[in-house]
Coordinates of N, CA and C in Angstrom, one line a residue:
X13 N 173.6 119.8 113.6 CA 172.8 118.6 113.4 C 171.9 118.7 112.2
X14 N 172.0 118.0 110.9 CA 170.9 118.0 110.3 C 169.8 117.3 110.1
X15 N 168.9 118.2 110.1 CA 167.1 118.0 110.4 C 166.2 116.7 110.0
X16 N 166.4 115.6 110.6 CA 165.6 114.8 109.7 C 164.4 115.0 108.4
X17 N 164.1 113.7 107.7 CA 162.8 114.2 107.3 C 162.7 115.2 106.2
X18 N 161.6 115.0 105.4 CA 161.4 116.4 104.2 C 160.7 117.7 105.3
X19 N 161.0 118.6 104.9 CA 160.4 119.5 105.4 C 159.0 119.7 104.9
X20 N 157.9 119.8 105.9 CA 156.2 119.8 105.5 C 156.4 121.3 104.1
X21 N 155.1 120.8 103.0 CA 155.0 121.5 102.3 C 153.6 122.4 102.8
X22 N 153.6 123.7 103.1 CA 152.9 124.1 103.6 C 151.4 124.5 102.8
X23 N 152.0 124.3 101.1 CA 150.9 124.8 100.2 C 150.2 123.2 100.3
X24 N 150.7 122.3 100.1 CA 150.1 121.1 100.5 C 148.9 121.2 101.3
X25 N 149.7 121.6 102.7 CA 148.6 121.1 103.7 C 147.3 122.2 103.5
X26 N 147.9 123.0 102.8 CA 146.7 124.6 102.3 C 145.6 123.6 101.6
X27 N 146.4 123.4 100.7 CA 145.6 122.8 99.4 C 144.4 121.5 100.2
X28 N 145.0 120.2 100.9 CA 144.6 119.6 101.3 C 143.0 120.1 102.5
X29 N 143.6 121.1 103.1 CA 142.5 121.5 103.9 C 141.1 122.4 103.4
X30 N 142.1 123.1 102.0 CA 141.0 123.5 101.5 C 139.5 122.4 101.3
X31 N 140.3 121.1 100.7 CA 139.2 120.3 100.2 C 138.4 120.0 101.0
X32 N 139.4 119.4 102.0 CA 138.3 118.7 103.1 C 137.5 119.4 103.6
X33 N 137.8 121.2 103.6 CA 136.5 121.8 104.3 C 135.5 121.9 103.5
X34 N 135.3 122.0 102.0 CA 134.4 121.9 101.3 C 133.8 120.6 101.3
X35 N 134.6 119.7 101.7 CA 133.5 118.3 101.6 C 132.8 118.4 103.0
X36 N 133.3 118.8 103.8 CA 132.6 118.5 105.2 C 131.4 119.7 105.1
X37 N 131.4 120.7 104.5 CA 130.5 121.9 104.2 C 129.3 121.1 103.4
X38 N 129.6 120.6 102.4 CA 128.9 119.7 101.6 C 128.1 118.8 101.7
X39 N 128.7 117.7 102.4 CA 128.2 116.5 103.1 C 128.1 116.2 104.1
X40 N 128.8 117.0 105.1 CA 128.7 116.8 106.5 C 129.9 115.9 107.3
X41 N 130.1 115.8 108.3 CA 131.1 115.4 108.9 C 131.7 113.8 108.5
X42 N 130.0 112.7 108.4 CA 130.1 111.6 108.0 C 131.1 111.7 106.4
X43 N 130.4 112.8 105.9 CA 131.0 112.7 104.4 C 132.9 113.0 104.0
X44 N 133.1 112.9 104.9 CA 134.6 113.5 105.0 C 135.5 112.5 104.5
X45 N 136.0 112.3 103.3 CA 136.6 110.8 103.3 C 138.4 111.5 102.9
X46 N 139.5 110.7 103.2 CA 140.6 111.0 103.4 C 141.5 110.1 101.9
X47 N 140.4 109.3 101.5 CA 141.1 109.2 100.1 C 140.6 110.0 99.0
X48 N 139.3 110.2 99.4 CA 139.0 111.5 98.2 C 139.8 112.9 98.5
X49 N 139.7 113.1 99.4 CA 140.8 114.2 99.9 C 142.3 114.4 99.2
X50 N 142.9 112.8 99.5 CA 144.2 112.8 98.8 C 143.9 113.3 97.5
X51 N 143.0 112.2 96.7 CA 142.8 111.9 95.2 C 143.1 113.5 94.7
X52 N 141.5 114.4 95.5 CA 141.6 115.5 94.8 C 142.8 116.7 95.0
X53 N 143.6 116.3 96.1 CA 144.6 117.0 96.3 C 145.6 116.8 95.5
X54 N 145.8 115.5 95.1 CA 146.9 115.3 94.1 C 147.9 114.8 94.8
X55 N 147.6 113.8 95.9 CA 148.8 113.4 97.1 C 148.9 112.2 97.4
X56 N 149.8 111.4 97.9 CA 149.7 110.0 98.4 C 148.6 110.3 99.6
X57 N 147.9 108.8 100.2 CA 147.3 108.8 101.1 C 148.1 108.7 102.5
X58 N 149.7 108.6 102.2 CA 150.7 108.3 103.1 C 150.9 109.5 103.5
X59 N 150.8 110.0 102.8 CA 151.1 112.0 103.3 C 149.8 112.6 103.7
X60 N 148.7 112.1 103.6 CA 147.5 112.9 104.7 C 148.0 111.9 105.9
X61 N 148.0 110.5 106.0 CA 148.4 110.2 106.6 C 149.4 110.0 108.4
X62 N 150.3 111.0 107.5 CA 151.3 111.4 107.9 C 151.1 112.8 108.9
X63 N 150.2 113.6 108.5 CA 150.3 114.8 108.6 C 148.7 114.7 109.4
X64 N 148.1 113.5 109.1 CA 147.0 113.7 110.4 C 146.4 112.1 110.3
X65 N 146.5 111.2 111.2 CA 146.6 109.9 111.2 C 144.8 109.6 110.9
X66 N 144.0 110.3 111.7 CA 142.7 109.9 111.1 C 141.8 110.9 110.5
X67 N 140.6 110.8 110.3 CA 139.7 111.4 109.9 C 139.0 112.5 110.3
X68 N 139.7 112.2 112.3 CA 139.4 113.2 113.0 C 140.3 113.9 113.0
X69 N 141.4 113.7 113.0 CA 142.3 114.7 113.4 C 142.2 116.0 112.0
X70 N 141.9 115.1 111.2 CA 141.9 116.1 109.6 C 140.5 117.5 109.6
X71 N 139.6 116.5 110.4 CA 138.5 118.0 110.8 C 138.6 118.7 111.6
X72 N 139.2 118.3 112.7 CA 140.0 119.0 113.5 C 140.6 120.2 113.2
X73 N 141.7 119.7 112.3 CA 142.5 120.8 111.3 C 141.7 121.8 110.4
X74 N 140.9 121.5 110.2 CA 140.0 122.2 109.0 C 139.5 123.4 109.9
X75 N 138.6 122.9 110.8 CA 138.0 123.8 112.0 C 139.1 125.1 112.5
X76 N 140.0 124.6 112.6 CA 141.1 125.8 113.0 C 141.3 126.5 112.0
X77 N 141.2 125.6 111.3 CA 141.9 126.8 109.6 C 140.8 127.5 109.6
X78 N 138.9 127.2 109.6 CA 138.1 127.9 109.1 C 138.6 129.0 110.5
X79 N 138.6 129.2 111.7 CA 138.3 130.0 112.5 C 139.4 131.1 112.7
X80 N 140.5 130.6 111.6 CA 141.8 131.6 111.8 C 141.4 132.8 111.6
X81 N 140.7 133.1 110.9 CA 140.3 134.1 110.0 C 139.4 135.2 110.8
X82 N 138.8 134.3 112.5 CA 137.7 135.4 113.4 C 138.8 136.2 113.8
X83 N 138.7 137.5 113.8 CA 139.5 138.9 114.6 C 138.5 138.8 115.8
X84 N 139.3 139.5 116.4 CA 138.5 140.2 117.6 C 138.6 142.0 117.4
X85 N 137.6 142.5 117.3 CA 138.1 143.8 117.1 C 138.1 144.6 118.3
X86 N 138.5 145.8 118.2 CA 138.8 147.1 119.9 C 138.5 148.1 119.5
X87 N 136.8 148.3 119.4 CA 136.4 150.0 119.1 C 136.8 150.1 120.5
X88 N 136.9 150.3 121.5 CA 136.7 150.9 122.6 C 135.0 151.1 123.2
X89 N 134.5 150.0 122.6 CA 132.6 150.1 123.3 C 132.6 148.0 123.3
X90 N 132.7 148.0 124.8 CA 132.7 147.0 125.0 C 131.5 145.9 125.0
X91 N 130.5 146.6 124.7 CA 129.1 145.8 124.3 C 128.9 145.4 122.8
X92 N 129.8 146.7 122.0 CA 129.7 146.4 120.7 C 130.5 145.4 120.3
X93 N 131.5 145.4 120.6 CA 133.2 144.5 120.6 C 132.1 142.9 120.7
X94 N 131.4 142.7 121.7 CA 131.7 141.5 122.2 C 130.4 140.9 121.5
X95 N 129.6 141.7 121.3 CA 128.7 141.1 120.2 C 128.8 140.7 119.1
X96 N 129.8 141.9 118.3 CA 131.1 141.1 117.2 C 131.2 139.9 117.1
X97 N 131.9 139.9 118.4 CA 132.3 138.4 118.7 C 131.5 137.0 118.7
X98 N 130.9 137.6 119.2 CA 129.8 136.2 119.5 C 129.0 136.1 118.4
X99 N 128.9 136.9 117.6 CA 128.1 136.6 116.1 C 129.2 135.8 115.7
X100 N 130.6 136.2 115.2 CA 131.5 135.3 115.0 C 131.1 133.7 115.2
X101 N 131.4 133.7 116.6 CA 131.4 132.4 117.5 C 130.0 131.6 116.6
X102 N 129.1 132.5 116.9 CA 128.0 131.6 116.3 C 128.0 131.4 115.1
X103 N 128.6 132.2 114.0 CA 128.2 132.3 112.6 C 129.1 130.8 112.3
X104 N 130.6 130.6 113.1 CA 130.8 129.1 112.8 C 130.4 128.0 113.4
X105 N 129.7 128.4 114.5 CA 128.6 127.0 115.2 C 127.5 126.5 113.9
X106 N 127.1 127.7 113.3 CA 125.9 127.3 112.2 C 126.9 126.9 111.4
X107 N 127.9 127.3 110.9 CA 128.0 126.4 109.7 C 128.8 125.5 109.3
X108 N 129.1 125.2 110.5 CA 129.2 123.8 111.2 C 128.3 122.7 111.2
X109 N 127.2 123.2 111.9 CA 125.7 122.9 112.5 C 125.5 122.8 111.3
X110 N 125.2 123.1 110.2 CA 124.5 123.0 108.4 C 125.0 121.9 107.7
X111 N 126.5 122.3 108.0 CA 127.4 121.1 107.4 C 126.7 120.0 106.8
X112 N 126.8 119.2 105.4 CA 126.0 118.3 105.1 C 124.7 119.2 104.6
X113 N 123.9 120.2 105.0 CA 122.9 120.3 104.8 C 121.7 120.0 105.9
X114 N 121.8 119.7 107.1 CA 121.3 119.2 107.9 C 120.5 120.3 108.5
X115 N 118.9 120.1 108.4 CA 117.9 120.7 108.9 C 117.4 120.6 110.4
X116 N 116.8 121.0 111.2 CA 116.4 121.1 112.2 C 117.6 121.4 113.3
X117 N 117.1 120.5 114.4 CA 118.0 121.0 115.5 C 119.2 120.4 115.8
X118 N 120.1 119.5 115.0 CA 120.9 118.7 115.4 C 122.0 119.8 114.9
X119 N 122.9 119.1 116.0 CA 124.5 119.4 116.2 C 125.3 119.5 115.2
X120 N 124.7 118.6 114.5 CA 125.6 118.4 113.2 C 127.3 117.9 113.3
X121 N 128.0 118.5 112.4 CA 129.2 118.6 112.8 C 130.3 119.1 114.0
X122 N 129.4 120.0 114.9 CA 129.8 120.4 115.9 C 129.7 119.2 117.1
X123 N 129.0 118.4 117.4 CA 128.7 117.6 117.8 C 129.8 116.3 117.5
X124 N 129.9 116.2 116.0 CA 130.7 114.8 115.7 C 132.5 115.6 116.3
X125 N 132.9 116.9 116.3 CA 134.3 117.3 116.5 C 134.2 117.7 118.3
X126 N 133.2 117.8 119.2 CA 132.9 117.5 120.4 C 133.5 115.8 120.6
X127 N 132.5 115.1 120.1 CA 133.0 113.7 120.0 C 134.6 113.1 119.2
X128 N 135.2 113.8 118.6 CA 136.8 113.3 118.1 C 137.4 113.9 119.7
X129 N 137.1 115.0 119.7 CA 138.1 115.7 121.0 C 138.0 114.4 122.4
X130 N 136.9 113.7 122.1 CA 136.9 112.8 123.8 C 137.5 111.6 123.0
X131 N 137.5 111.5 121.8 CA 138.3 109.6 121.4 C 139.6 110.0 121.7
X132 N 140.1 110.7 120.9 CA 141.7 111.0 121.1 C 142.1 112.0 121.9
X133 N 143.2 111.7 122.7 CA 143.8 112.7 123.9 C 144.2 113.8 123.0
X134 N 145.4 113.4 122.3 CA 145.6 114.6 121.2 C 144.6 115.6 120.9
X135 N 144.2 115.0 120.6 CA 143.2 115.7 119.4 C 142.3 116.6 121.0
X136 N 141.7 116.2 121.9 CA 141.6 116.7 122.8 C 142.0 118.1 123.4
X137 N 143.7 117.5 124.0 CA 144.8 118.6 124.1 C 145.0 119.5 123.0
X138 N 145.6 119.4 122.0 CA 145.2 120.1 120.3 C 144.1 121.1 120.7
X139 N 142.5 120.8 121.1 CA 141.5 121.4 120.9 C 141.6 122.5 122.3
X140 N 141.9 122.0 123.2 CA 142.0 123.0 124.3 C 142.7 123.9 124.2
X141 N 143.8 123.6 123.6 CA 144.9 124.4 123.2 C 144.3 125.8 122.2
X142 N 143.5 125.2 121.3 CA 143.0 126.4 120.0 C 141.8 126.8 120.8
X143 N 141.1 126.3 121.8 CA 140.3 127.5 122.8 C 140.9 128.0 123.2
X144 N 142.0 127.6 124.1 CA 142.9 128.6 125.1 C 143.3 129.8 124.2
X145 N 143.6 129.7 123.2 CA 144.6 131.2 122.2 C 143.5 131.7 122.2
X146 N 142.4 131.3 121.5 CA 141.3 132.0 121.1 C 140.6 132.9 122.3
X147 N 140.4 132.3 123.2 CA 139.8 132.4 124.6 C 140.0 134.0 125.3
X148 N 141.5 133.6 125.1 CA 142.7 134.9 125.4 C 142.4 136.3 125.0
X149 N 142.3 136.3 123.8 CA 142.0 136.9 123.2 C 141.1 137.8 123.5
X150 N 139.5 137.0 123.8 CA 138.5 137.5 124.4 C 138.5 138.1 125.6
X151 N 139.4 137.7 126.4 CA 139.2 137.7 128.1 C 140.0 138.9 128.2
X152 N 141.4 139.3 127.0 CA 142.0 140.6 127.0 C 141.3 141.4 126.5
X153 N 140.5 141.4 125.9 CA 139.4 142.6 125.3 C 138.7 143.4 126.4
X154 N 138.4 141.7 127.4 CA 137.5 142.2 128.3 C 138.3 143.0 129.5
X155 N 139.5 142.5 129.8 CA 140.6 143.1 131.4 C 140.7 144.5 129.8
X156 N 140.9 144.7 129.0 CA 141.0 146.8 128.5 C 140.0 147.1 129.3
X157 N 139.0 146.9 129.1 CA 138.0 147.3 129.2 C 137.7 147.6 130.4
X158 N 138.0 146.7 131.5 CA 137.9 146.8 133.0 C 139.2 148.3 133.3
X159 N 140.0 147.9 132.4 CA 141.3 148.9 132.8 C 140.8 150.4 132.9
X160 N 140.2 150.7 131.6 CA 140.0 151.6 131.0 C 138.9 152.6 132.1
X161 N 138.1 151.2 132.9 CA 136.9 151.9 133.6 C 135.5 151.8 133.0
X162 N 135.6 151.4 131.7 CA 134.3 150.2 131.2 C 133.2 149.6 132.2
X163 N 134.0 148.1 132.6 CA 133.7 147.7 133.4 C 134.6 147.6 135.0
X164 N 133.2 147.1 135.5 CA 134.0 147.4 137.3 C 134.9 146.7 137.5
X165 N 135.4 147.5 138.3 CA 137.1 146.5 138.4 C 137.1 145.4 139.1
X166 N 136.2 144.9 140.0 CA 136.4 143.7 140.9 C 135.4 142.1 139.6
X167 N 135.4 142.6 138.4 CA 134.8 142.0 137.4 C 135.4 140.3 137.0
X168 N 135.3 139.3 136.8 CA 135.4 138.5 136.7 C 135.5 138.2 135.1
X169 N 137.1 138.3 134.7 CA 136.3 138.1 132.8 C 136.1 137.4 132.8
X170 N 137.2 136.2 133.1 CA 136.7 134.4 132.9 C 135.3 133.9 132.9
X171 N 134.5 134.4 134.2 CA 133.5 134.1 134.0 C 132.2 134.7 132.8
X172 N 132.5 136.0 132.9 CA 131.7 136.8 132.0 C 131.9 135.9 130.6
X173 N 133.4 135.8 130.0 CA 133.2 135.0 128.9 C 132.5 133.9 128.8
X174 N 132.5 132.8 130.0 CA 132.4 131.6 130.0 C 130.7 132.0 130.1
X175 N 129.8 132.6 130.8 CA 128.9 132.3 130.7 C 128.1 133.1 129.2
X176 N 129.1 134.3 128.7 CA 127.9 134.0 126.7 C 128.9 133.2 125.9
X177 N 130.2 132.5 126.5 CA 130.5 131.6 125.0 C 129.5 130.4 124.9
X178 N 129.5 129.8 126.2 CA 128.6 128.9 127.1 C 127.4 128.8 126.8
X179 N 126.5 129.7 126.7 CA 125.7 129.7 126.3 C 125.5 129.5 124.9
X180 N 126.2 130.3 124.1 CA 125.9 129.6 122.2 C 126.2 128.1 122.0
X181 N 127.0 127.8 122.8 CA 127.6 126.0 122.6 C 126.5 125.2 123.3
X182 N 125.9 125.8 124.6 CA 124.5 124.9 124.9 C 123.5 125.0 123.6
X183 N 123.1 126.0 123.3 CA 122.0 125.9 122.3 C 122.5 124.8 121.1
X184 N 123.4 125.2 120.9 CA 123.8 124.2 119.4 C 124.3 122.6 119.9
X185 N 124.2 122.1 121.1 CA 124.5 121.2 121.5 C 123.6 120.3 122.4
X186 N 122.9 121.5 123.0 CA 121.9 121.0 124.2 C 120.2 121.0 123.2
X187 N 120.0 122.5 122.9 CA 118.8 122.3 122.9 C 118.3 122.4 121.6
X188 N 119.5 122.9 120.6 CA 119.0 123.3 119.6 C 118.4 123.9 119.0
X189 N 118.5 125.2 119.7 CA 117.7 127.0 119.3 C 118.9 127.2 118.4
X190 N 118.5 128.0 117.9 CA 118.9 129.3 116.9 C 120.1 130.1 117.9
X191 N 121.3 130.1 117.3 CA 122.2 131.1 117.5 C 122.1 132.2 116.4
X192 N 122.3 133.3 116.8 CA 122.6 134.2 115.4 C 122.9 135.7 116.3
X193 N 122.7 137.1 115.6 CA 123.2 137.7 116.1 C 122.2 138.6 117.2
X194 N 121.1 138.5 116.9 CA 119.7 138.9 118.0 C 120.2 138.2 119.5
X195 N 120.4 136.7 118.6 CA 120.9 136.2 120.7 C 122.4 136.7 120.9
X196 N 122.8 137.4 120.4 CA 124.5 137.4 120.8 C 124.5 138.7 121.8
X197 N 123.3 140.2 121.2 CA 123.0 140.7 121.5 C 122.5 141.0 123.0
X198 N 121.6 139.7 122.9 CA 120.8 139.4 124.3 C 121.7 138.8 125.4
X199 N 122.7 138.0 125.3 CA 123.4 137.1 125.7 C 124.4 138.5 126.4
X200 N 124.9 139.2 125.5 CA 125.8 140.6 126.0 C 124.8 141.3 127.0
X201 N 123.7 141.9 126.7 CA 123.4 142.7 127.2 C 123.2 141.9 129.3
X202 N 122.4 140.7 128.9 CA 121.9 140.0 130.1 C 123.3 140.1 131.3
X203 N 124.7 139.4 130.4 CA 126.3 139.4 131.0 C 126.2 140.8 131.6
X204 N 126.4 141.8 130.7 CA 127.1 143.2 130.8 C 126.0 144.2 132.4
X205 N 124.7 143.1 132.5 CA 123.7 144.0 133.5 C 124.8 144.1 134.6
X206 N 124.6 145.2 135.1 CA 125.2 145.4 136.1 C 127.0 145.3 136.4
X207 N 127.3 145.2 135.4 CA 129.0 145.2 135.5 C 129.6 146.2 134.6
X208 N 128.7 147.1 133.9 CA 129.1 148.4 133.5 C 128.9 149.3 134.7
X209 N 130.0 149.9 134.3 CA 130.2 151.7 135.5 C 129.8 152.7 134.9
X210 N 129.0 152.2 133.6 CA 128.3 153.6 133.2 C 127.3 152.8 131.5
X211 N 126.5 153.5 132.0 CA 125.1 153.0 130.4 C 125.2 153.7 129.2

């Protein structure tokens, strides 16, 4: 059977995402426009089009590409590991959260890609989907760790993750404190009370 269709050019969609994350870095989420995007890509508007029908779906895309790049690392010190992490987590809440330039406590762009995920199902499903991998990730760092004798074995990771990822996404959403790496620290240590089998 041959394959309909041109096959996607993959430097394309490089090129294309590159821009749009500098404009959303720049301007902010409102500033995101999908004909300047083309323009400076060098593309019809049929082909962003094509490859992401709106505005949201294209920050959408950006956001995954900026976060491809978080590791999860495995010293084997499971307080250290996860603070790692969560500096991570936060370091692209802020600059997200800056995006545009935007001072004080607002959400920023974190906030407007919260709001694409509830307009469109896709883009919704899409987004659960790039938590779920990512998520995984974390929650297997955390079952070594239980394996190993880290933590106690009747340990809950799901929850332990959910309540310091949970926490950086309230602040940047709810109340608008400061994430950074002092709270990622605090956030670990508060989790970890009592569910280490040894200090």
């Amino acid at each position: 059977m041959v394959p309909r269709g041109r096959p996607r050019d993959m430097e394309v969609d490089e090129r294309v995402l590159r821009i749009a994350a500098a404009l959303i870095l720049e301007r902010g989420y409102t500033g995101l426009s999908i004909d300047e995007v083309a323009e400076q890509a060098g593309v019809a508007k049929t082909t962003l089009y094509r490859r992401w029908p709106t505005k949201d779906h294209l920050a959408v895309a950006v956001v995954a590409r900026l976060q491809a790049d978080d590791e999860i690392t495995d010293t084997g010190d499971i307080r250290a590991d996860l603070v790692n992490y969560l500096e991570k987590i936060a370091a692209g809440l802020n600059r997200m959260r800056a995006a545009g330039h935007r001072q004080g406590p607002s959400a920023g762009a974190v906030g407007e890609l919260v709001a694409a995920a509830a307009r469109h199902e896709d883009i919704g499903r899409l987004t659960r989907e790039q938590y779920a991998e990512r998520n995984a990730l974390a929650l297997a760092l955390i079952e070594r760790a239980r394996v190993r004798g880290e933590l106690r074995a009747d340990l809950d990771a799901e929850a332990l993750f959910d309540q310091m990822a949970g926490a950086l996404y309230y602040r940047v959403m709810i109340t608008g404190a400061p994430v950074d790496r002092a709270y990622a620290e605090r956030l670990v240590s508060s989790a970890l009370e009592g569910n280490l089998t040894c200090h």
